[in-house]
Short mmCIF file of C-alpha atoms in Angstrom, two decimals:
data_model
loop_
_atom_site.label_atom_id
_atom_site.label_comp_id
_atom_site.label_asym_id
_atom_site.label_seq_id
_atom_site.Cartn_x
_atom_site.Cartn_y
_atom_site.Cartn_z
CA UNK A 1 0.04 -0.04 -0.11
CA UNK A 2 1.04 3.47 -0.54
CA UNK A 3 -0.37 6.52 0.60
CA UNK A 4 -0.10 9.83 -1.69
CA UNK A 5 -1.89 13.09 -0.46
CA UNK A 6 -3.49 11.22 2.36
CA UNK A 7 -5.26 8.66 -0.43
CA UNK A 8 -4.20 4.95 0.36
CA UNK A 9 -3.55 3.15 -2.98
CA UNK A 10 -3.23 -0.90 -2.91
CA UNK A 11 -0.36 -0.09 -5.24
CA UNK A 12 1.36 2.79 -7.11
CA UNK A 13 -0.36 2.18 -10.37
CA UNK A 14 -3.16 4.28 -11.55
CA UNK A 15 -5.37 4.65 -14.80
CA UNK A 16 -4.28 8.14 -16.48
CA UNK A 17 -6.90 10.45 -17.66
CA UNK A 18 -8.38 10.05 -21.01
CA UNK A 19 -8.12 6.36 -21.29
CA UNK A 20 -11.21 4.07 -20.14
CA UNK A 21 -12.26 6.64 -17.87
CA UNK A 22 -15.43 7.79 -19.91
CA UNK A 23 -17.90 5.53 -17.86
CA UNK A 24 -18.32 4.19 -14.24
CA UNK A 25 -18.49 0.77 -15.83
CA UNK A 26 -15.18 1.20 -17.60
CA UNK A 27 -13.46 2.71 -14.51
CA UNK A 28 -14.72 -0.13 -12.36
CA UNK A 29 -13.13 -2.58 -15.04
CA UNK A 30 -9.80 -1.12 -14.72
CA UNK A 31 -10.09 -1.29 -10.73
CA UNK A 32 -10.94 -5.03 -10.96
CA UNK A 33 -7.79 -5.42 -13.24
CA UNK A 34 -5.67 -4.35 -10.61
CA UNK A 35 -5.00 -0.57 -10.77
CA UNK A 36 -4.34 1.12 -7.41
CA UNK A 37 -6.49 3.94 -8.51
CA UNK A 38 -8.47 5.49 -11.49
CA UNK A 39 -8.65 8.88 -13.12
CA UNK A 40 -11.69 9.74 -14.92
CA UNK A 41 -11.63 11.60 -18.65
CA UNK A 42 -11.31 15.41 -17.99
CA UNK A 43 -14.61 16.81 -17.41
CA UNK A 44 -15.63 20.46 -18.04
CA UNK A 45 -18.45 22.89 -17.29
CA UNK A 46 -20.37 22.15 -20.62
CA UNK A 47 -20.88 19.50 -23.10
CA UNK A 48 -18.14 19.28 -25.44
CA UNK A 49 -18.18 17.23 -28.86
CA UNK A 50 -14.28 17.28 -29.52
CA UNK A 51 -12.57 17.29 -32.38
CA UNK A 52 -13.64 15.91 -35.80
CA UNK A 53 -12.12 12.42 -36.86
CA UNK A 54 -9.57 11.12 -37.19
CA UNK A 55 -8.77 12.12 -33.74
CA UNK A 56 -6.27 9.19 -32.79
CA UNK A 57 -3.71 7.43 -34.70
CA UNK A 58 -1.03 4.74 -33.88
CA UNK A 59 2.46 5.33 -34.86
CA UNK A 60 5.73 3.40 -34.72
CA UNK A 61 6.49 4.93 -31.39
CA UNK A 62 3.24 5.41 -29.59
CA UNK A 63 -0.32 7.21 -30.37
CA UNK A 64 -0.89 10.74 -31.93
CA UNK A 65 -4.28 11.91 -30.50
CA UNK A 66 -6.60 15.44 -30.69
CA UNK A 67 -9.59 14.25 -29.05
CA UNK A 68 -10.47 17.89 -27.97
CA UNK A 69 -11.55 17.29 -24.60
CA UNK A 70 -14.81 15.43 -25.60
CA UNK A 71 -17.12 15.11 -22.43
CA UNK A 72 -20.90 15.30 -21.44
CA UNK A 73 -20.19 17.97 -18.77
CA UNK A 74 -20.11 17.67 -14.93
CA UNK A 75 -24.04 17.53 -14.75
CA UNK A 76 -24.34 14.36 -16.76
CA UNK A 77 -21.12 12.62 -15.27
CA UNK A 78 -21.20 12.86 -11.52
CA UNK A 79 -23.56 9.59 -11.89
CA UNK A 80 -20.50 7.77 -13.44
CA UNK A 81 -18.43 8.78 -10.58
CA UNK A 82 -20.91 7.72 -8.09
CA UNK A 83 -21.43 4.24 -9.92
CA UNK A 84 -17.55 3.86 -9.86
CA UNK A 85 -17.01 4.39 -6.02
CA UNK A 86 -20.21 1.94 -5.45
CA UNK A 87 -18.58 -1.02 -6.82
CA UNK A 88 -14.84 -0.66 -5.38
CA UNK A 89 -12.66 0.72 -3.00
CA UNK A 90 -10.10 1.79 -5.36
CA UNK A 91 -9.90 5.66 -5.20
CA UNK A 92 -11.48 7.39 -7.94
CA UNK A 93 -9.79 10.81 -9.08
CA UNK A 94 -11.97 13.28 -11.11
CA UNK A 95 -10.08 15.06 -13.80
CA UNK A 96 -11.55 18.56 -14.63
CA UNK A 97 -10.87 21.33 -16.81
CA UNK A 98 -12.14 24.92 -17.71
CA UNK A 99 -11.27 28.10 -19.32
CA UNK A 100 -10.76 30.32 -16.11
CA UNK A 101 -10.89 29.85 -12.51
CA UNK A 102 -14.59 30.20 -12.33
CA UNK A 103 -15.01 27.33 -14.80
CA UNK A 104 -12.67 24.61 -12.57
CA UNK A 105 -14.59 25.93 -9.49
CA UNK A 106 -18.20 25.41 -11.17
CA UNK A 107 -17.12 21.91 -12.20
CA UNK A 108 -15.31 20.80 -8.80
CA UNK A 109 -18.22 21.96 -6.92
CA UNK A 110 -20.53 20.43 -9.52
CA UNK A 111 -19.07 16.85 -9.02
CA UNK A 112 -18.33 17.33 -5.21
CA UNK A 113 -21.54 15.51 -4.35
CA UNK A 114 -20.12 12.44 -6.11
CA UNK A 115 -17.20 12.55 -3.40
CA UNK A 116 -14.01 11.87 -5.49
CA UNK A 117 -10.97 11.04 -3.80
CA UNK A 118 -9.14 13.93 -5.31
CA UNK A 119 -9.41 16.46 -8.10
CA UNK A 120 -6.82 16.24 -11.31
CA UNK A 121 -6.60 19.62 -12.56
CA UNK A 122 -6.16 19.51 -16.68
CA UNK A 123 -3.95 22.47 -17.48
CA UNK A 124 -2.09 20.81 -19.91
CA UNK A 125 -4.12 19.38 -22.89
CA UNK A 126 -2.04 20.34 -26.00
CA UNK A 127 -4.87 20.48 -28.49
CA UNK A 128 -7.99 22.15 -27.02
CA UNK A 129 -7.82 25.91 -27.84
CA UNK A 130 -8.89 28.05 -24.75
CA UNK A 131 -8.35 25.32 -22.40
CA UNK A 132 -5.47 23.04 -21.11
CA UNK A 133 -2.05 24.04 -22.23
CA UNK A 134 -3.31 27.30 -23.21
CA UNK A 135 -3.76 28.06 -19.55
CA UNK A 136 -1.14 25.78 -18.14
CA UNK A 137 1.81 27.65 -19.55
CA UNK A 138 1.12 30.66 -17.71
CA UNK A 139 2.30 30.67 -13.91
CA UNK A 140 -0.18 33.31 -12.60
CA UNK A 141 -3.18 31.35 -14.23
CA UNK A 142 -2.05 27.95 -12.78
CA UNK A 143 -1.61 29.24 -9.33
CA UNK A 144 -4.99 31.24 -9.13
CA UNK A 145 -7.02 28.43 -10.78
CA UNK A 146 -5.24 26.01 -8.20
CA UNK A 147 -5.97 28.51 -5.36
CA UNK A 148 -9.55 28.69 -6.22
CA UNK A 149 -10.47 25.12 -6.59
CA UNK A 150 -8.46 24.45 -3.49
CA UNK A 151 -10.53 27.14 -1.53
CA UNK A 152 -13.67 25.16 -3.01
CA UNK A 153 -13.20 21.66 -2.03
CA UNK A 154 -12.17 19.88 0.98
CA UNK A 155 -10.34 16.85 -1.07
CA UNK A 156 -6.73 16.79 -2.19
CA UNK A 157 -5.90 18.91 -5.35
CA UNK A 158 -3.67 17.51 -7.94
CA UNK A 159 -2.49 19.52 -10.97
CA UNK A 160 -1.37 17.94 -14.15
CA UNK A 161 1.41 19.76 -16.22
CA UNK A 162 2.40 20.24 -19.59
CA UNK A 163 5.95 19.44 -21.01
CA UNK A 164 5.32 22.01 -23.75
CA UNK A 165 7.07 24.76 -21.77
CA UNK A 166 10.52 26.01 -21.24
CA UNK A 167 10.55 25.43 -17.54
CA UNK A 168 8.28 22.97 -15.95
CA UNK A 169 9.83 23.65 -12.56
CA UNK A 170 8.18 27.26 -12.66
CA UNK A 171 4.78 25.77 -13.50
CA UNK A 172 4.87 23.20 -10.62
CA UNK A 173 6.10 25.85 -8.01
CA UNK A 174 2.77 27.89 -9.39
CA UNK A 175 0.97 24.96 -8.68
CA UNK A 176 2.66 24.45 -5.17
CA UNK A 177 2.09 28.12 -4.43
CA UNK A 178 -1.53 27.98 -5.19
CA UNK A 179 -2.15 25.08 -2.65
CA UNK A 180 -1.77 22.07 -4.85
CA UNK A 181 -1.46 18.76 -2.91
CA UNK A 182 0.64 17.14 -5.76
CA UNK A 183 1.49 17.53 -9.20
CA UNK A 184 1.21 14.93 -12.22
CA UNK A 185 3.74 15.06 -14.77
CA UNK A 186 3.37 14.99 -17.82
CA UNK A 187 0.55 15.30 -20.45
CA UNK A 188 1.17 14.50 -24.14
CA UNK A 189 3.84 16.58 -26.00
CA UNK A 190 2.74 18.42 -29.09
CA UNK A 191 3.08 16.51 -32.23
CA UNK A 192 1.64 16.07 -35.94
CA UNK A 193 1.78 13.48 -38.59
CA UNK A 194 1.10 14.21 -42.50
CA UNK A 195 -0.12 11.91 -45.09
CA UNK A 196 2.60 12.11 -47.97
CA UNK A 197 0.08 11.13 -50.54
CA UNK A 198 -2.27 13.89 -50.07
CA UNK A 199 -0.06 16.29 -48.31
CA UNK A 200 -2.82 16.94 -45.88
CA UNK A 201 -2.46 16.33 -41.85
CA UNK A 202 -3.84 13.02 -40.95
CA UNK A 203 -5.64 14.14 -37.76
CA UNK A 204 -8.92 16.16 -37.89
CA UNK A 205 -7.36 18.86 -35.95
CA UNK A 206 -4.00 18.77 -37.90
CA UNK A 207 -2.07 18.45 -34.66
CA UNK A 208 -2.30 16.59 -31.43
CA UNK A 209 -0.46 15.12 -28.47
CA UNK A 210 2.17 12.53 -28.50
CA UNK A 211 2.05 9.78 -25.90
CA UNK A 212 3.45 6.27 -25.57
CA UNK A 213 6.88 5.06 -25.27
CA UNK A 214 8.80 7.77 -26.92
CA UNK A 215 7.71 10.37 -24.57
CA UNK A 216 9.13 8.52 -21.46
CA UNK A 217 12.55 10.13 -21.20
CA UNK A 218 10.83 13.38 -21.54
CA UNK A 219 8.55 12.52 -18.61
CA UNK A 220 11.52 11.09 -16.54
CA UNK A 221 13.37 14.19 -16.78
CA UNK A 222 10.28 16.41 -15.80
CA UNK A 223 9.67 14.28 -12.80
CA UNK A 224 13.16 14.22 -11.66
CA UNK A 225 13.36 18.05 -12.14
CA UNK A 226 10.01 18.51 -10.37
CA UNK A 227 10.96 16.50 -7.48
CA UNK A 228 14.07 18.41 -6.95
CA UNK A 229 12.07 21.70 -7.03
CA UNK A 230 8.91 20.94 -4.94
CA UNK A 231 7.94 20.03 -1.59
CA UNK A 232 4.79 18.21 -2.83
CA UNK A 233 4.57 14.63 -4.19
CA UNK A 234 5.04 14.07 -8.02
CA UNK A 235 3.04 11.66 -9.76
CA UNK A 236 4.76 10.57 -12.95
CA UNK A 237 2.91 9.68 -16.02
CA UNK A 238 4.41 9.12 -19.78
CA UNK A 239 5.43 6.02 -21.71
CA UNK A 240 5.06 3.51 -18.72
CA UNK A 241 4.31 0.23 -20.30
CA UNK A 242 6.42 -2.18 -17.90
CA UNK A 243 7.34 -2.66 -14.26
CA UNK A 244 11.09 -1.39 -15.17
CA UNK A 245 9.56 1.73 -16.46
CA UNK A 246 7.48 2.36 -13.65
CA UNK A 247 10.55 1.60 -11.29
CA UNK A 248 12.52 4.20 -13.18
CA UNK A 249 9.81 6.93 -12.93
CA UNK A 250 9.81 6.25 -9.03
CA UNK A 251 13.34 6.62 -8.72
CA UNK A 252 13.31 10.03 -10.82
CA UNK A 253 10.94 11.11 -7.97
CA UNK A 254 7.38 9.80 -8.68
CA UNK A 255 5.24 8.71 -5.62
CA UNK A 256 2.85 7.06 -7.96
CA UNK A 257 2.70 6.06 -11.67
CA UNK A 258 -0.14 6.74 -14.04
CA UNK A 259 -0.62 4.57 -17.14
CA UNK A 260 -2.41 5.31 -20.37
CA UNK A 261 -1.64 4.27 -23.93
CA UNK A 262 0.04 0.78 -22.65
CA UNK A 263 -3.75 -0.16 -21.50
CA UNK A 264 -4.19 -0.68 -25.40
CA UNK A 265 -1.91 -3.72 -25.10
CA UNK A 266 -3.77 -5.12 -22.10
CA UNK A 267 -5.98 -4.18 -19.29
CA UNK A 268 -4.15 -6.44 -17.14
CA UNK A 269 -1.01 -3.87 -17.19
CA UNK A 270 -1.75 -2.78 -13.80
CA UNK A 271 -1.57 -6.04 -11.96
CA UNK A 272 1.47 -7.13 -13.97
CA UNK A 273 3.34 -3.99 -12.99
CA UNK A 274 2.15 -3.97 -9.72
CA UNK A 275 3.59 -7.37 -9.21
CA UNK A 276 6.80 -6.54 -10.79
CA UNK A 277 7.39 -3.67 -8.59
CA UNK A 278 7.05 -6.00 -5.48
CA UNK A 279 9.16 -8.77 -6.75
CA UNK A 280 12.00 -6.09 -7.53
CA UNK A 281 11.68 -4.50 -4.12
CA UNK A 282 11.95 -8.14 -2.68
CA UNK A 283 14.80 -8.81 -4.73
CA UNK A 284 16.76 -5.97 -4.27
CA UNK A 285 16.30 -6.05 -0.41
CA UNK A 286 13.79 -2.67 -0.36
CA UNK A 287 11.28 -2.81 2.73
CA UNK A 288 8.54 -0.76 0.91
CA UNK A 289 8.00 1.42 -2.15
CA UNK A 290 8.87 4.54 -0.57
CA UNK A 291 12.72 3.32 -0.23
CA UNK A 292 12.96 3.78 -4.04
CA UNK A 293 11.07 6.99 -4.75
CA UNK A 294 13.53 9.67 -5.59
CA UNK A 295 16.59 7.28 -5.29
CA UNK A 296 18.48 8.48 -8.33
CA UNK A 297 18.68 11.93 -6.52
CA UNK A 298 20.38 10.16 -3.41
CA UNK A 299 23.03 8.37 -5.20
CA UNK A 300 24.68 11.08 -7.08
#
């Protein structure tokens, strides 16, 4: 068991937002497959259709997606969180987004009755104009949005950061200054693919976010830097598909590890990674997961 921001998780793996988190039933399925925690799809103040198809393509190094934050709005989603919570003791974290502090507070307060274990603020989506990274690259907005949500709710607040900045530590510090209980790093990297026969971008939105194995080194470095710079926990996400990846992320400084694109291969990945971590700890003589968190900082 690991404890992050006062929440107990049976293991350090979590479902990342945007994958299998659109319904209470899908969240329950992932919980039953061994995830220590599950994060919902990002939910906003109004219904949003998202970008036109194609909205996701598979590449040789991962996935490129431009979903555009499709969601039914908080009014229609609170029952999905309640359904997920009623069927499992695995913590359910609500991912939320908005265009300003008022939007974020509106959604957080609207979902409060469904009693999520925490809120994850999506200020990092790279392909939704007016949302996500549009505001997540501005330290003042990140701090003010975080502070507003922290004042409005009585559960932990996590802030999901974008890697599409020159200094992620500054954004992390802004979240911390706003009262965040943890940061989540990273969201997807901006990317694009073009059909050489037509000359047109493949994605309906033209560009999107790259996820999968290709982004893991970027995520590791971001987690490493944030661990050094902040006094709050860092939750790592980006390119994790094996227990070795998870251990590496934790040695960089992650208290927990979220898994997204790799779920495409198997929903059993959470139990597989959790078991791998446990066997690694036993083999190396570590007594707990906490023994390896930030280990790379201690051996230099």
